[in-house]
PDB file of C-alpha atoms in Angstrom:
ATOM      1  CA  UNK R 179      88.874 -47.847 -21.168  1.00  0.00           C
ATOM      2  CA  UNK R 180      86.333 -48.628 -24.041  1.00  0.00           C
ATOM      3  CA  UNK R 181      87.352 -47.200 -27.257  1.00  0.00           C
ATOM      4  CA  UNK R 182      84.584 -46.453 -29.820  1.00  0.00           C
ATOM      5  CA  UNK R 183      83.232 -49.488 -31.638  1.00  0.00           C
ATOM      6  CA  UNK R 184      81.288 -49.966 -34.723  1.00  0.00           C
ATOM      7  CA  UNK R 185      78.655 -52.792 -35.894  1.00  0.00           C
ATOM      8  CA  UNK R 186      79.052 -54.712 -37.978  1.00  0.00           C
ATOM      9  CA  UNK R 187      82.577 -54.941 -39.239  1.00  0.00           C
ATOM     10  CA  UNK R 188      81.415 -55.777 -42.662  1.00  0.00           C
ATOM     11  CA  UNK R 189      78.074 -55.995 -44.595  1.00  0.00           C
ATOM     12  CA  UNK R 190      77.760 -56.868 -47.916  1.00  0.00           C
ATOM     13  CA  UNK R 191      74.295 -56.016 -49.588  1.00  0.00           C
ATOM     14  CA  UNK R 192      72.329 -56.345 -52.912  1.00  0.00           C
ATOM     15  CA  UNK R 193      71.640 -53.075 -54.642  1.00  0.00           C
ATOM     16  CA  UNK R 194      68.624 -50.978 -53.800  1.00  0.00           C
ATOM     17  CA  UNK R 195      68.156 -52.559 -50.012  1.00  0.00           C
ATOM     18  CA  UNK R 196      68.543 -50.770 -46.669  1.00  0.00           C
ATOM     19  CA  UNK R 197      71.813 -51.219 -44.381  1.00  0.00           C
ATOM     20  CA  UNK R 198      72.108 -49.262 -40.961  1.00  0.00           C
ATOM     21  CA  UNK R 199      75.730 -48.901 -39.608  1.00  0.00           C
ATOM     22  CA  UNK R 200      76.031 -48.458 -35.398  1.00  0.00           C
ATOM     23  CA  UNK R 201      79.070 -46.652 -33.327  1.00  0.00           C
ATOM     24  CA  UNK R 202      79.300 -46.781 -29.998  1.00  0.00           C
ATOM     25  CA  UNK R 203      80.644 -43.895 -29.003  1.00  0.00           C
ATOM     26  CA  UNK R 204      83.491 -43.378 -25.527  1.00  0.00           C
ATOM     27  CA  UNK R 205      81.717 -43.088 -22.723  1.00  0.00           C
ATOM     28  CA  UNK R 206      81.114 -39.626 -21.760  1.00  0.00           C
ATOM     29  CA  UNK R 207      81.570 -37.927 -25.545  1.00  0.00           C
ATOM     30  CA  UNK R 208      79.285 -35.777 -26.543  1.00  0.00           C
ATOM     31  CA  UNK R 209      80.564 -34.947 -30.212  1.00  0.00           C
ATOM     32  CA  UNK R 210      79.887 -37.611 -32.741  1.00  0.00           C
ATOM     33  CA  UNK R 211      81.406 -37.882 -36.086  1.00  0.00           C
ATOM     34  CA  UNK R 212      80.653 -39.880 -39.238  1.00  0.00           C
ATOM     35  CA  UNK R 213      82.821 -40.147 -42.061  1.00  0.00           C
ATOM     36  CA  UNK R 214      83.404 -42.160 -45.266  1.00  0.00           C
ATOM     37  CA  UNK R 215      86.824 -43.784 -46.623  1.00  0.00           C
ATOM     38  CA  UNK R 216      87.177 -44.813 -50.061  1.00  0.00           C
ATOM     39  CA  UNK R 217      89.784 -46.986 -51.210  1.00  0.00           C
ATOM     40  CA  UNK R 218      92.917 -45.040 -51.271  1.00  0.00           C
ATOM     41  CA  UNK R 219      91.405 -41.270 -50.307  1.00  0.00           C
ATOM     42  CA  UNK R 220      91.269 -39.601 -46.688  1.00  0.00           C
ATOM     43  CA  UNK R 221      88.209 -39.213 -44.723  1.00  0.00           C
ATOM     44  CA  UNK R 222      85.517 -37.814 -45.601  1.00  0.00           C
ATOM     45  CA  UNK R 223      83.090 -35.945 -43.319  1.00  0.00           C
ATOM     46  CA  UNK R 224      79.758 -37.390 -43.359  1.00  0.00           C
ATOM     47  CA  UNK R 225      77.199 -35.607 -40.226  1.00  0.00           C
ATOM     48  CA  UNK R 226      78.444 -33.825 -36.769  1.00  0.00           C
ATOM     49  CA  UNK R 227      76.546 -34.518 -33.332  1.00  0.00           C
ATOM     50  CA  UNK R 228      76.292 -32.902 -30.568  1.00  0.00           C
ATOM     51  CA  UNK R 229      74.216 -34.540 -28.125  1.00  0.00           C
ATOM     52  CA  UNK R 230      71.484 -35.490 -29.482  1.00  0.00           C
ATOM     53  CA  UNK R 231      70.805 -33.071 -32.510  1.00  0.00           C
ATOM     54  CA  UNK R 232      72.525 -33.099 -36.062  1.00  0.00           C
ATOM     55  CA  UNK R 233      74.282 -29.764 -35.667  1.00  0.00           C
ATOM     56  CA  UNK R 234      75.981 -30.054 -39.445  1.00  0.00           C
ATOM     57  CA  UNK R 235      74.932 -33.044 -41.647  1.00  0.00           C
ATOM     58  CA  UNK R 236      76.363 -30.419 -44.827  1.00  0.00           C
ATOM     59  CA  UNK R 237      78.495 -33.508 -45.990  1.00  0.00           C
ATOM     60  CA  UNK R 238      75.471 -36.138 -46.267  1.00  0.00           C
ATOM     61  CA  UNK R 239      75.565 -37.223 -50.198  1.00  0.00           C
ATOM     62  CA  UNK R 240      71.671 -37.362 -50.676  1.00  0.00           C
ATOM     63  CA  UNK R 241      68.899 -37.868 -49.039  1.00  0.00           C
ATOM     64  CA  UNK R 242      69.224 -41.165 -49.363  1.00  0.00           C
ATOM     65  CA  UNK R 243      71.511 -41.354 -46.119  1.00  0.00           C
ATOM     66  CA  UNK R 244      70.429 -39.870 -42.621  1.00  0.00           C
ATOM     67  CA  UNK R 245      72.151 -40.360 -39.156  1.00  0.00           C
ATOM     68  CA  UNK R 246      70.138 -40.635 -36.011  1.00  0.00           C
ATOM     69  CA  UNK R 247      71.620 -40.327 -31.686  1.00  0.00           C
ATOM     70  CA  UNK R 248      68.497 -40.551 -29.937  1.00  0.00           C
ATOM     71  CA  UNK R 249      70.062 -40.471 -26.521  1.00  0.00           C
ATOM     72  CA  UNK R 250      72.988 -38.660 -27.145  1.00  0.00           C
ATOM     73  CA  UNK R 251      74.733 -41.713 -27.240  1.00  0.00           C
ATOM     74  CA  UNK R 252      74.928 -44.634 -29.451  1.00  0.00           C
ATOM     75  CA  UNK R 253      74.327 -43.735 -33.129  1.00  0.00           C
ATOM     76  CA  UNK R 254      73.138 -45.174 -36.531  1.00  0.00           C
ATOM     77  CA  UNK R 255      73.648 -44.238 -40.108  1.00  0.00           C
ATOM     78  CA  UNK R 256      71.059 -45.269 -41.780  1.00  0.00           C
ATOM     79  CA  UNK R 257      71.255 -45.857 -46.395  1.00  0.00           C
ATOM     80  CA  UNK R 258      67.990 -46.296 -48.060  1.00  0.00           C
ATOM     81  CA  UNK R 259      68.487 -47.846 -51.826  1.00  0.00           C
ATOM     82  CA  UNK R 260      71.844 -48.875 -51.466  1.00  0.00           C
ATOM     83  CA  UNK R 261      74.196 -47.944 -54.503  1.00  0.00           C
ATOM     84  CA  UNK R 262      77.105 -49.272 -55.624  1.00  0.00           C
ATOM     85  CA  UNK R 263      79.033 -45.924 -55.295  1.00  0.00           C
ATOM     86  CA  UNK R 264      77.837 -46.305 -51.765  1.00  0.00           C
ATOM     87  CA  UNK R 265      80.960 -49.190 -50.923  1.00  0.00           C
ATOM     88  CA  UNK R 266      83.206 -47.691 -48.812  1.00  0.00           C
ATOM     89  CA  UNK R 267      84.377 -47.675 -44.790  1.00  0.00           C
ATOM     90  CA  UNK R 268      82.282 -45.659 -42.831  1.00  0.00           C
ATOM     91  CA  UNK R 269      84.149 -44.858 -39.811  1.00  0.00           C
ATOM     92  CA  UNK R 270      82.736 -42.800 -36.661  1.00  0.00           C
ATOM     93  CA  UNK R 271      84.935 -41.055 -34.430  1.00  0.00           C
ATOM     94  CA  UNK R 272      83.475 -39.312 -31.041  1.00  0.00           C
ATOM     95  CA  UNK R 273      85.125 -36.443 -29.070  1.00  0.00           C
ATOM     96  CA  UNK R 274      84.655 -35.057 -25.937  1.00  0.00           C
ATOM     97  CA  UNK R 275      83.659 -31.936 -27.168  1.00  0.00           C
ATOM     98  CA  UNK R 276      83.868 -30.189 -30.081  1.00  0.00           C
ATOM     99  CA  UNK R 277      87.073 -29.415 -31.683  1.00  0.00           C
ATOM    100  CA  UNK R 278      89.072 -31.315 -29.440  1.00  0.00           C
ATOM    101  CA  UNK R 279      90.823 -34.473 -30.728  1.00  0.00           C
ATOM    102  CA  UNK R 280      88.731 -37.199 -32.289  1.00  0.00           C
ATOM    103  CA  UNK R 281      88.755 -40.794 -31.435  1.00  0.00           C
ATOM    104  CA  UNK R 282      87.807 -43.584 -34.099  1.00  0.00           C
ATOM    105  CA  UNK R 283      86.588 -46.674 -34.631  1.00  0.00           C
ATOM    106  CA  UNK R 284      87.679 -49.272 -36.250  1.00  0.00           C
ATOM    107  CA  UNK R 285      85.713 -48.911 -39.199  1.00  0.00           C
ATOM    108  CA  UNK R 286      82.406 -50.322 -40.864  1.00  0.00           C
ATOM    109  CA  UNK R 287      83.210 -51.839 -44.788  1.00  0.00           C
ATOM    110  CA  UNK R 288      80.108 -51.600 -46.940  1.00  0.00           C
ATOM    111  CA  UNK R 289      80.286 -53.594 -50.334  1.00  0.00           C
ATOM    112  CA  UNK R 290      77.165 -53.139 -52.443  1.00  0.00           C
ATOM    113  CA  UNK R 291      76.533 -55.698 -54.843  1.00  0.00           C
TER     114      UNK R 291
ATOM    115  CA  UNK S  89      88.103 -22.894 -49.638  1.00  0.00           C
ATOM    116  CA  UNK S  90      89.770 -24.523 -47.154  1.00  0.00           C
ATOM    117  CA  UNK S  91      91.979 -28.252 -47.633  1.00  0.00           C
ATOM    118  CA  UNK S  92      94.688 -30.028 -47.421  1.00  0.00           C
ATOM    119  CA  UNK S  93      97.592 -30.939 -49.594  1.00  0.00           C
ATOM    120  CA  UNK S  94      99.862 -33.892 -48.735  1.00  0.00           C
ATOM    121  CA  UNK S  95     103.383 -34.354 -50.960  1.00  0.00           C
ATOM    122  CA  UNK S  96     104.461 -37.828 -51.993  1.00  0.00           C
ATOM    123  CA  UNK S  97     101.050 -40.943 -51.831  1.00  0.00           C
ATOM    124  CA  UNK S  98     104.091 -43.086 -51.219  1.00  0.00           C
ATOM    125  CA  UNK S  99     107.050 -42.699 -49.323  1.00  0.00           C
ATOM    126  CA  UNK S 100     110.084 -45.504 -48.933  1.00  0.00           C
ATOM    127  CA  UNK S 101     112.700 -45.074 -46.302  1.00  0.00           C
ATOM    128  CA  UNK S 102     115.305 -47.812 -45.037  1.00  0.00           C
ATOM    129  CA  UNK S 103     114.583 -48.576 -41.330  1.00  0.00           C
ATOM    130  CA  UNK S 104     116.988 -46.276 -39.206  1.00  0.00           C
ATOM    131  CA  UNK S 105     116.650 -43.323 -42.015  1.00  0.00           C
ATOM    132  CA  UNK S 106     114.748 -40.174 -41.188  1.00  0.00           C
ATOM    133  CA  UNK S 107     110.976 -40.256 -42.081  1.00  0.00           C
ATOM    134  CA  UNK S 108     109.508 -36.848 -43.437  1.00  0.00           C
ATOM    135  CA  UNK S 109     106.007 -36.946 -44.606  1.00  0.00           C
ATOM    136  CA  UNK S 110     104.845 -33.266 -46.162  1.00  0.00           C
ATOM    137  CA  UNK S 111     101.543 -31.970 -45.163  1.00  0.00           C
ATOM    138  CA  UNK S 112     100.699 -28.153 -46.758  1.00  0.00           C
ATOM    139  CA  UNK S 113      96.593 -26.546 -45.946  1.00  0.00           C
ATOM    140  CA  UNK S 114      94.769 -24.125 -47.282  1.00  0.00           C
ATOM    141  CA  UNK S 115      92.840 -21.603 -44.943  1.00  0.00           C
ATOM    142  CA  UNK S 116      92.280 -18.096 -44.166  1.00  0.00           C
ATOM    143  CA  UNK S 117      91.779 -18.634 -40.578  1.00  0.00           C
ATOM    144  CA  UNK S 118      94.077 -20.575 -37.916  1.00  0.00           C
ATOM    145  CA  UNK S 119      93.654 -23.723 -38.392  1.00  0.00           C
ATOM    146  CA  UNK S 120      94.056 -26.695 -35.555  1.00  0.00           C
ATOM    147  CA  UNK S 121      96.265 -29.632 -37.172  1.00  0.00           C
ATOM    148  CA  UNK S 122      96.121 -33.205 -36.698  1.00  0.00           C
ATOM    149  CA  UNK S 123      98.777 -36.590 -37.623  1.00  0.00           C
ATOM    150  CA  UNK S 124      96.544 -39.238 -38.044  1.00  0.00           C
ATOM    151  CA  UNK S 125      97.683 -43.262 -38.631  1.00  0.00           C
ATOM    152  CA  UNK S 126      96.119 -46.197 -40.134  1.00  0.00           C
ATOM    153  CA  UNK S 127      97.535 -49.652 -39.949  1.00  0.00           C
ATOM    154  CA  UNK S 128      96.009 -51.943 -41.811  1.00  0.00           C
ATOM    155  CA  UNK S 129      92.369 -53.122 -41.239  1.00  0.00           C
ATOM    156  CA  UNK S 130      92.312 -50.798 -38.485  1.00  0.00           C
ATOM    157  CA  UNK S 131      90.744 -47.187 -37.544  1.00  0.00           C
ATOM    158  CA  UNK S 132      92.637 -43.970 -37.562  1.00  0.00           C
ATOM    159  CA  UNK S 133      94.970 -43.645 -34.523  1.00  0.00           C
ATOM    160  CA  UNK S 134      96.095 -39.864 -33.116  1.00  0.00           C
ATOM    161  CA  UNK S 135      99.748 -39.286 -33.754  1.00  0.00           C
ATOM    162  CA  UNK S 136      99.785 -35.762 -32.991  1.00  0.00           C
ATOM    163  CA  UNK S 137      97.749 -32.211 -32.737  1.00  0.00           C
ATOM    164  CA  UNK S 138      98.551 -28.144 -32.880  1.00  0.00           C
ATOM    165  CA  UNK S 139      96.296 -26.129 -31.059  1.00  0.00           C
ATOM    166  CA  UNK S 140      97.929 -23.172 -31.107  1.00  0.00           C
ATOM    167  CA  UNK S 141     100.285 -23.393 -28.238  1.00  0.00           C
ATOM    168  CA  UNK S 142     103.455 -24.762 -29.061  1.00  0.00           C
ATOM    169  CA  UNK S 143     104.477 -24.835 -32.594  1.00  0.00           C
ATOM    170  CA  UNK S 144     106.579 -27.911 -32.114  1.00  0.00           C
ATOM    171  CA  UNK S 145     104.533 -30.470 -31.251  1.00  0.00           C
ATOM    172  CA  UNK S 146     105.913 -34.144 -30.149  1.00  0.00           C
ATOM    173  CA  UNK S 147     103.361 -36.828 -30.708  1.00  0.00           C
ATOM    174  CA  UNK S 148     103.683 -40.883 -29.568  1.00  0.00           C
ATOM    175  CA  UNK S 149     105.969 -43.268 -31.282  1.00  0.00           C
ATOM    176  CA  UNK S 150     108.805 -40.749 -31.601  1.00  0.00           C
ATOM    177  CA  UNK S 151     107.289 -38.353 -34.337  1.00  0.00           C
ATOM    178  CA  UNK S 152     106.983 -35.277 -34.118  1.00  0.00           C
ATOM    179  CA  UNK S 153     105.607 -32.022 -36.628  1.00  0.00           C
ATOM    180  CA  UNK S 154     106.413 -28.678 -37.106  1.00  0.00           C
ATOM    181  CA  UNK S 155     103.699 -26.079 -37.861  1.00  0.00           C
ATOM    182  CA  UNK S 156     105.209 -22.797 -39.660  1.00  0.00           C
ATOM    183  CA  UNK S 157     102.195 -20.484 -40.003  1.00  0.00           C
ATOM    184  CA  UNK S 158     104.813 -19.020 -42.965  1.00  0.00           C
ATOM    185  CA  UNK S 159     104.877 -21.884 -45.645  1.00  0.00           C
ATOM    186  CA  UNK S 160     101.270 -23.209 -44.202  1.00  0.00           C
ATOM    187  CA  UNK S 161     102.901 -26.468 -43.625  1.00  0.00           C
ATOM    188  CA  UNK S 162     102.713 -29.232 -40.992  1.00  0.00           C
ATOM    189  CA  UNK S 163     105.500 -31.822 -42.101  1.00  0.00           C
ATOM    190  CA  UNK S 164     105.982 -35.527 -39.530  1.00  0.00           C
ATOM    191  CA  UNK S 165     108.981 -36.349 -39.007  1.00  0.00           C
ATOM    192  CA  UNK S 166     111.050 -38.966 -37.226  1.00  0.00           C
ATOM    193  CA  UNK S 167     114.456 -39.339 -36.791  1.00  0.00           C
ATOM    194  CA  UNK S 168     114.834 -43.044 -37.336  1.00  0.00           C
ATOM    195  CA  UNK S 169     112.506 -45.054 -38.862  1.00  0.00           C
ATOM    196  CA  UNK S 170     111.500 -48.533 -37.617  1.00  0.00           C
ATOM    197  CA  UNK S 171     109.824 -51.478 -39.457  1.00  0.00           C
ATOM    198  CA  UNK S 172     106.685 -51.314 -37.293  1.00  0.00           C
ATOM    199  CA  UNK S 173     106.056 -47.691 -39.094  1.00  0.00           C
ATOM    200  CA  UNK S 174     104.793 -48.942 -42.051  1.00  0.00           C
ATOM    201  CA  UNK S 175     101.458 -47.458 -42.666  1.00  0.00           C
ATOM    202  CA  UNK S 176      99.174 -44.948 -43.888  1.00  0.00           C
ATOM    203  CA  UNK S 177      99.405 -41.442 -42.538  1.00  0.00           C
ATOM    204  CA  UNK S 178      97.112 -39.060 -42.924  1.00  0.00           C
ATOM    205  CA  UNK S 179      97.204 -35.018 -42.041  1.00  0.00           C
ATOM    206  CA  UNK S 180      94.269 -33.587 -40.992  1.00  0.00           C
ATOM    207  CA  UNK S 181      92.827 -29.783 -40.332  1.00  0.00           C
ATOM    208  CA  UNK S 182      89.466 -28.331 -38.473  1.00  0.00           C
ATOM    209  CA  UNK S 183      88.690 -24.789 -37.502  1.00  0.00           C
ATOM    210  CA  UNK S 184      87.616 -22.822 -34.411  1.00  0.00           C
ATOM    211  CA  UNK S 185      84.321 -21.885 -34.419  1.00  0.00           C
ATOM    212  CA  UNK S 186      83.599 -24.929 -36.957  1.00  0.00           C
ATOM    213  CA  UNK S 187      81.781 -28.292 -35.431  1.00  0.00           C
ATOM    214  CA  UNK S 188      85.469 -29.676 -35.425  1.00  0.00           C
ATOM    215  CA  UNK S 189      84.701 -31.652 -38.405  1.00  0.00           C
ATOM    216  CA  UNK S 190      87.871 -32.876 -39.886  1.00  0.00           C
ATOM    217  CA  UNK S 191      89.018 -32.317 -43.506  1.00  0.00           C
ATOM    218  CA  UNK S 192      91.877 -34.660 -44.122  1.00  0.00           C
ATOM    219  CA  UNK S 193      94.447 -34.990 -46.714  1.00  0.00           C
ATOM    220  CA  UNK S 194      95.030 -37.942 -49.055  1.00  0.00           C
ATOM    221  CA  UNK S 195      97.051 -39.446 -47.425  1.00  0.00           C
ATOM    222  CA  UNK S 196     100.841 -40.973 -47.613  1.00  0.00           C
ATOM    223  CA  UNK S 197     101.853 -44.150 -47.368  1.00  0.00           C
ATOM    224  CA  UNK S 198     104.882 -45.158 -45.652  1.00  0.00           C
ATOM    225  CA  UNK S 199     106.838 -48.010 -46.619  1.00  0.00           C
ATOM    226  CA  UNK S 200     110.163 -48.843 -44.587  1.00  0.00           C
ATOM    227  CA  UNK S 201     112.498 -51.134 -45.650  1.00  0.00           C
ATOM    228  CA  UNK S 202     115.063 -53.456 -44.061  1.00  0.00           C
TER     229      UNK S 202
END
């Protein structure tokens, strides 16, 4: 089946505008996972959904970045005032509940200019 | 607080040698354990996971990991390494009673010669 997608691949974007990153989750998984990838470091944990609700969004850098699943599906992460410490690949990975094993995408790679 | 070490960013083995990649955490509670690949340009792929059953846990593409609750490690292995190996690994922990949010290590990268 489907695995979980993400939109686009890459963006590149000036300093100080607004991106929004999308996953598509696997059908049928309700735990949703962002994360951020810098060059040459692990994962790291971004916002947790389940459903529809943010149930731990303790890894968000600032308020400048929020995460949104209206319908307990698709998702968006949404950067206001882009920085360039912001570049990275934001990956999403969905599960079918939580703490079982987590599927990823592919991966979004943000380069702010 | 709770992480994870792993030994060695880069690791070189001659295809048909054993692989070991060393993964050690840090955690007062049981933690679940996770194997995680990355080829390149491409998302994480699951090699492996401990749950708590089994502490010998067998995993796709012939690896396999060990967790010993004693030395709080979780090393990969594979017997014989093959070119198509080459890749980042990555070893990663979450908690019961957590959201299942993943804390990974920095991951190794494997490099297999001919």
């Amino acid at each position: 089946g489907a695995g979980v997608s993400q939109t686009p691949s890459n963006k590149v974007t000036e300093k100080g505008k607004y991106v929004e990153l999308r996953c598509d989750p696997i059908s049928g998984h309700t735990a949703l996972y962002w994360y951020r990838q810098s060059l040459g470091q692990g994962p790291e944990f971004l916002i947790y959904f389940q459903g529809t609700g943010a149930a731990d969004d303790s890894g968000l850098p600032n308020d400048r970045f929020f995460a949104v699943r209206p319908e307990g599906s698709v998702s968006t992460l949404k950067i206001q005032r882009t920085e360039r410490g912001d570049s990275a690949v934001y990956l999403c990975a969905s599960s079918p509940a939580q703490g079982r094993e987590q599927y990823f995408g592919p991966g979004t790679r943000l380069t702010v200019t | 607080a709770q992480s994870v070490t792993q030994l060695g960013s880069h690791v070189s083995v001659s295809e048909g040698a054993l692989v070991l990649l060393r993964c050690n955490y840090s955690s007062s509670v049981p933690p679940y354990l996770f194997w995680y690949v990355q080829y390149p340009n491409q998302g994480l792929q699951l090699l492996l996971k401990y749950t708590s059953a089994a502490t010998l846990v067998k995993g796709i593409n012939g690896f396999e990991a060990e967790f010993k609750k004693s030395e709080t490690s979780f090393h990969l292995t594979k017997p014989s390494a093959h070119m198509s190996d080459a890749a980042e690994y990555f070893c990663a922990v979450s908690f019961s009673g957590n959201t299942g949010k993943l804390i990974f290590g920095q991951g190794t990268t494997l490099q297999v010669k001919p």
